[in-house]
Coordinates of C-alpha atoms in Angstrom, one line a residue:
X155 CA 89.0 155.2 57.8
X156 CA 92.0 153.4 55.9
X157 CA 89.4 153.4 52.8
X158 CA 89.0 157.4 53.1
X159 CA 92.9 158.1 53.4
X160 CA 94.2 156.3 50.7
X161 CA 91.2 157.7 48.3
X162 CA 93.2 161.1 49.7
X163 CA 96.5 160.2 49.4
X164 CA 97.6 158.0 47.2
X165 CA 100.1 155.2 48.2
X166 CA 102.3 156.1 45.1
X167 CA 102.5 159.7 46.1
X168 CA 103.9 158.6 49.7
X169 CA 106.4 156.6 47.8
X170 CA 107.8 158.8 45.5
X171 CA 108.3 161.5 48.5
X172 CA 109.6 158.6 51.0
X173 CA 112.2 157.5 47.6
X174 CA 112.9 161.2 47.5
X175 CA 113.9 162.0 50.8
X176 CA 115.7 158.9 51.5
X177 CA 118.1 159.2 47.9
X178 CA 118.3 163.1 49.2
X179 CA 120.0 162.0 52.7
X180 CA 122.2 159.2 51.2
X181 CA 123.7 161.6 48.4
X182 CA 124.1 164.3 51.4
X183 CA 126.2 161.4 53.4
X184 CA 128.2 160.8 50.4
X185 CA 129.1 164.3 49.9
X186 CA 130.1 164.5 54.0
X187 CA 131.6 161.3 54.6
X188 CA 132.5 162.8 58.4
X189 CA 128.1 163.9 58.1
X190 CA 127.4 160.3 60.6
X191 CA 130.4 161.3 63.3
X192 CA 128.8 164.7 63.4
X193 CA 125.4 163.3 64.2
X194 CA 125.7 164.1 67.9
X195 CA 126.5 167.9 67.2
X196 CA 123.8 167.8 64.6
X197 CA 120.8 167.3 67.1
X198 CA 122.5 169.6 69.5
X199 CA 121.5 172.3 66.5
X200 CA 119.2 171.5 64.1
X201 CA 119.3 168.8 62.2
X202 CA 118.1 165.3 63.2
X203 CA 118.0 162.0 61.4
X204 CA 114.3 162.1 61.5
X205 CA 111.2 162.3 58.6
X206 CA 108.5 164.6 59.7
X207 CA 104.6 164.1 59.0
X208 CA 104.3 167.8 58.6
X209 CA 100.7 169.2 58.9
X210 CA 99.6 172.2 58.2
X211 CA 95.9 173.1 59.5
X212 CA 93.3 175.6 57.9
X213 CA 92.5 177.7 61.5
X214 CA 94.8 177.7 64.8
X215 CA 93.7 174.4 67.1
X216 CA 91.9 175.4 70.4
X217 CA 94.2 175.6 73.2
X218 CA 93.2 172.6 75.3
X219 CA 94.6 170.6 72.2
X220 CA 98.3 172.5 72.7
X221 CA 98.2 171.6 76.4
X222 CA 99.7 168.7 76.4
X223 CA 101.4 166.2 73.5
X224 CA 99.3 163.2 71.9
X225 CA 100.5 159.7 71.4
X226 CA 99.9 159.0 67.8
X227 CA 100.8 154.9 67.3
X228 CA 103.0 153.4 64.3
X229 CA 103.5 150.7 62.9
X230 CA 107.2 150.5 63.0
X231 CA 109.2 152.1 65.7
X232 CA 111.6 155.0 65.8
X233 CA 114.0 153.7 68.3
X234 CA 116.8 152.5 67.4
X235 CA 116.9 149.7 69.7
X236 CA 114.2 147.0 71.1
X237 CA 113.3 149.0 74.1
X238 CA 114.3 145.9 76.2
X239 CA 117.2 146.8 75.6
X240 CA 117.2 150.9 76.2
X241 CA 117.5 153.0 79.4
X242 CA 114.3 153.9 80.0
X243 CA 112.5 156.0 82.6
X244 CA 109.0 156.3 84.1
X245 CA 107.5 159.2 85.4
X246 CA 104.0 159.4 87.4
X247 CA 102.6 161.9 89.4
X248 CA 102.0 160.2 92.3
X249 CA 98.1 159.8 93.0
X250 CA 96.0 158.0 90.9
X251 CA 99.8 156.1 90.1
X252 CA 102.3 155.9 92.6
X253 CA 106.1 154.6 92.4
X254 CA 105.2 152.0 95.0
X255 CA 102.5 151.1 92.5
X256 CA 104.5 151.1 89.8
X257 CA 107.7 149.4 91.2
X258 CA 105.2 146.6 92.6
X259 CA 104.8 146.1 88.5
X260 CA 108.2 145.9 87.8
X261 CA 109.1 143.6 90.6
X262 CA 106.5 141.3 88.8
X263 CA 107.7 141.2 85.8
X264 CA 111.2 140.2 87.4
X265 CA 114.7 142.1 87.2
X266 CA 115.9 139.7 83.8
X267 CA 113.4 142.4 82.0
X268 CA 112.2 145.3 83.6
X269 CA 109.7 147.8 81.3
X270 CA 111.4 150.6 82.3
X271 CA 114.6 151.1 84.5
X272 CA 113.6 153.7 86.7
X273 CA 110.5 155.7 87.9
X274 CA 110.1 158.7 89.6
X275 CA 107.1 160.3 91.2
X276 CA 106.8 164.0 89.8
X277 CA 107.5 165.5 93.2
X278 CA 111.1 164.6 93.7
X279 CA 111.4 165.4 89.7
X280 CA 110.4 169.3 90.9
X281 CA 112.5 168.9 94.0
X282 CA 115.7 166.8 93.0
X283 CA 115.9 168.5 89.6
X284 CA 115.7 172.0 89.3
X285 CA 119.1 173.4 88.0
X286 CA 119.6 173.3 84.2
X287 CA 122.5 171.4 84.8
X288 CA 120.3 168.4 86.8
X289 CA 118.0 168.7 83.9
X290 CA 120.6 168.0 81.8
X291 CA 122.1 164.9 83.3
X292 CA 118.9 163.2 83.7
X293 CA 118.1 164.2 79.9
X294 CA 121.1 162.4 78.9
X295 CA 120.9 159.0 81.4
X296 CA 118.2 157.7 79.3
X297 CA 116.9 156.7 76.1
X298 CA 113.6 157.5 76.8
X299 CA 110.9 159.0 79.3
X300 CA 107.7 157.9 80.2
X301 CA 104.7 159.3 82.0
X302 CA 101.2 159.2 83.4
X303 CA 98.2 161.1 81.6
X304 CA 97.9 162.7 84.5
X305 CA 101.7 164.5 85.0
X306 CA 102.0 165.3 81.3
X307 CA 100.5 168.6 81.0
X308 CA 103.0 169.7 84.1
X309 CA 106.0 168.7 82.5
X310 CA 107.2 171.5 80.5
X311 CA 107.3 173.9 83.4
X312 CA 109.4 170.7 85.5
X313 CA 111.3 169.7 82.9
X314 CA 112.4 173.1 80.8
X315 CA 113.8 173.5 77.7
X316 CA 116.4 171.1 78.3
X317 CA 113.6 168.6 77.1
X318 CA 111.3 170.2 74.9
X319 CA 113.2 173.1 73.0
X320 CA 115.1 170.0 70.9
X321 CA 111.7 167.7 71.4
X322 CA 113.9 164.6 70.8
X323 CA 112.9 162.9 74.4
X324 CA 109.7 164.5 75.5
X325 CA 107.4 162.1 77.5
X326 CA 105.9 160.0 76.1
X327 CA 101.8 160.1 77.6
X328 CA 101.2 156.8 79.2
X329 CA 97.8 155.5 80.2
X330 CA 98.6 153.5 83.7
X331 CA 95.4 152.0 85.8
X332 CA 96.1 152.4 89.8
X333 CA 97.6 149.5 90.0
X334 CA 100.1 149.6 86.9
X335 CA 98.6 145.9 86.0
X336 CA 99.4 147.4 82.3
X337 CA 102.1 148.8 82.6
X338 CA 104.4 145.9 80.5
X339 CA 101.8 146.7 77.5
X340 CA 101.6 150.4 78.2
X341 CA 105.5 151.2 77.8
X342 CA 105.5 149.0 74.4
X343 CA 103.0 150.7 72.9
X344 CA 104.1 153.8 73.5
X345 CA 107.8 152.8 72.1
X346 CA 106.4 151.9 69.1
X347 CA 104.6 155.7 69.3
X348 CA 105.6 159.1 68.1
X349 CA 104.0 162.4 69.3
X350 CA 101.8 165.4 68.3
X351 CA 102.6 168.3 69.9
X352 CA 100.6 171.2 68.4
X353 CA 101.1 174.3 67.9
X354 CA 99.9 177.3 68.7
X355 CA 99.8 178.1 64.9
X356 CA 98.7 175.9 61.8
X357 CA 101.6 174.4 61.7
X358 CA 103.0 170.8 63.5
X359 CA 105.0 167.6 62.9
X360 CA 104.5 164.1 63.7
X361 CA 108.2 161.7 63.3
X362 CA 107.1 158.7 61.2
X363 CA 110.3 157.4 60.0
X364 CA 113.9 157.1 61.1
X365 CA 117.5 157.2 58.8
X366 CA 119.1 154.2 59.0
X367 CA 116.3 152.7 61.6
X368 CA 113.3 152.0 59.3
X369 CA 112.9 151.2 55.5
X370 CA 110.9 153.1 53.0
X371 CA 107.9 150.4 53.5
X372 CA 107.5 150.8 57.0
X373 CA 108.2 154.7 56.8
X374 CA 104.9 154.6 54.3
X375 CA 103.3 152.2 56.5
X376 CA 104.1 154.7 59.8
X377 CA 102.8 157.9 57.1
X378 CA 99.5 155.8 57.3
X379 CA 99.0 155.0 60.4
X380 CA 100.2 158.1 61.4
X381 CA 97.7 160.1 59.2
X382 CA 94.8 158.0 60.5
X383 CA 95.5 158.9 64.1
X384 CA 96.2 162.9 63.4
X385 CA 92.2 163.2 61.6
X386 CA 91.2 162.1 64.9
X387 CA 92.8 164.0 67.0
X388 CA 92.3 167.5 64.6
X389 CA 89.3 169.9 64.6
X390 CA 86.9 168.9 61.8
X391 CA 88.8 166.0 61.2
X392 CA 90.1 166.2 57.3
X393 CA 87.9 168.9 56.6
X394 CA 90.3 170.8 59.3
X395 CA 93.7 170.3 57.1
X396 CA 94.9 172.3 54.9
X397 CA 97.9 170.0 54.1
X398 CA 100.6 167.7 54.6
X399 CA 103.7 167.3 53.7
X400 CA 107.2 164.8 54.2
X401 CA 110.0 166.0 55.0
X402 CA 113.8 165.6 57.0
X403 CA 114.4 169.0 59.6
X404 CA 116.5 170.3 57.0
X405 CA 115.7 169.3 53.7
X406 CA 112.4 170.1 51.1
X407 CA 108.9 169.6 52.5
X408 CA 107.2 167.6 49.4
X409 CA 103.6 167.6 49.5
X410 CA 101.4 164.6 49.7
X411 CA 97.6 166.2 50.1
X412 CA 96.3 169.5 49.8
X413 CA 93.1 170.3 50.2
X414 CA 91.7 172.2 47.0
X415 CA 88.2 173.8 46.3
X416 CA 85.2 173.6 48.6
X417 CA 83.0 170.8 47.1
X418 CA 80.8 170.5 49.9
X419 CA 81.9 170.6 54.0
X420 CA 84.8 168.5 52.8
X421 CA 85.8 169.6 50.3
X422 CA 87.7 166.9 48.6
X423 CA 91.0 167.1 48.2
X424 CA 94.6 166.2 46.1
X425 CA 97.1 164.0 47.3
X426 CA 99.7 166.2 44.9
X427 CA 99.1 169.7 43.8
X428 CA 99.6 169.1 40.4
X429 CA 101.8 167.5 38.2
X430 CA 104.3 170.6 37.2
X431 CA 104.7 171.4 41.3
X432 CA 105.2 167.7 41.7
X433 CA 108.6 167.4 39.1
X434 CA 109.8 170.3 40.3
X435 CA 110.0 169.1 44.2
X436 CA 111.1 166.0 43.4
X437 CA 113.3 167.2 41.0
X438 CA 114.9 169.6 43.5
X439 CA 115.2 166.7 46.5
X440 CA 117.6 164.9 43.7
X441 CA 119.8 167.6 43.0
X442 CA 119.6 168.9 46.2

């Protein structure tokens, strides 16, 4: 897999795209010194500080793949601090994984360094957080959310647009054993992950970097890690992928891979879409 991805997507191509985006972001901040003070307001609207790996498929994915987010492991976490210092919430289904087993596992870890700060049962979430305001208070109370895999498909209806419109705190799936003996391991792994939410169309995106948190080299490593997992998830693997781009939410999308013409079932591909297009995209990013 590693050889295949690096043959298709050259590291120099990814490096140029990442560097161009970081330079563009730095220039934007310098031209607007108050930007960082406005970041919270910006998160509420359209912009954010994440770099996205944008994926375009050749065909709309089957509905079964769009029902729940897919966990994408990353080499470097996008969280602003180590997860042990953050306020984390775990949502359990209450059947395969109970709140009692989760709390017992947390107690075994000791109070000084728990994996999560609160455990919520799905039924309690449904009964106690019905209103928009209560969901907003829950959203604001924690830095990140996790949920057992059985609960994940039910959460969009329960948590609503407070969580799923901005997508910044969508609960990350965790595969817990019934006795939660792997709780600490799963939470740590989930904290070093991103999410792929396949849409009802052909375009989706995965966060692979964050301004002020991940450096250029770390973002490049995350890009390749994400591509490996994305290719495993989508139908027909590489043969189903039309292109990959990198972008901030409010920047140009810079191409790093595009399927060209069939050379067989897999068809081959190009890590960039011609030198002329490459120069134009990067020059525009620098000028913006």
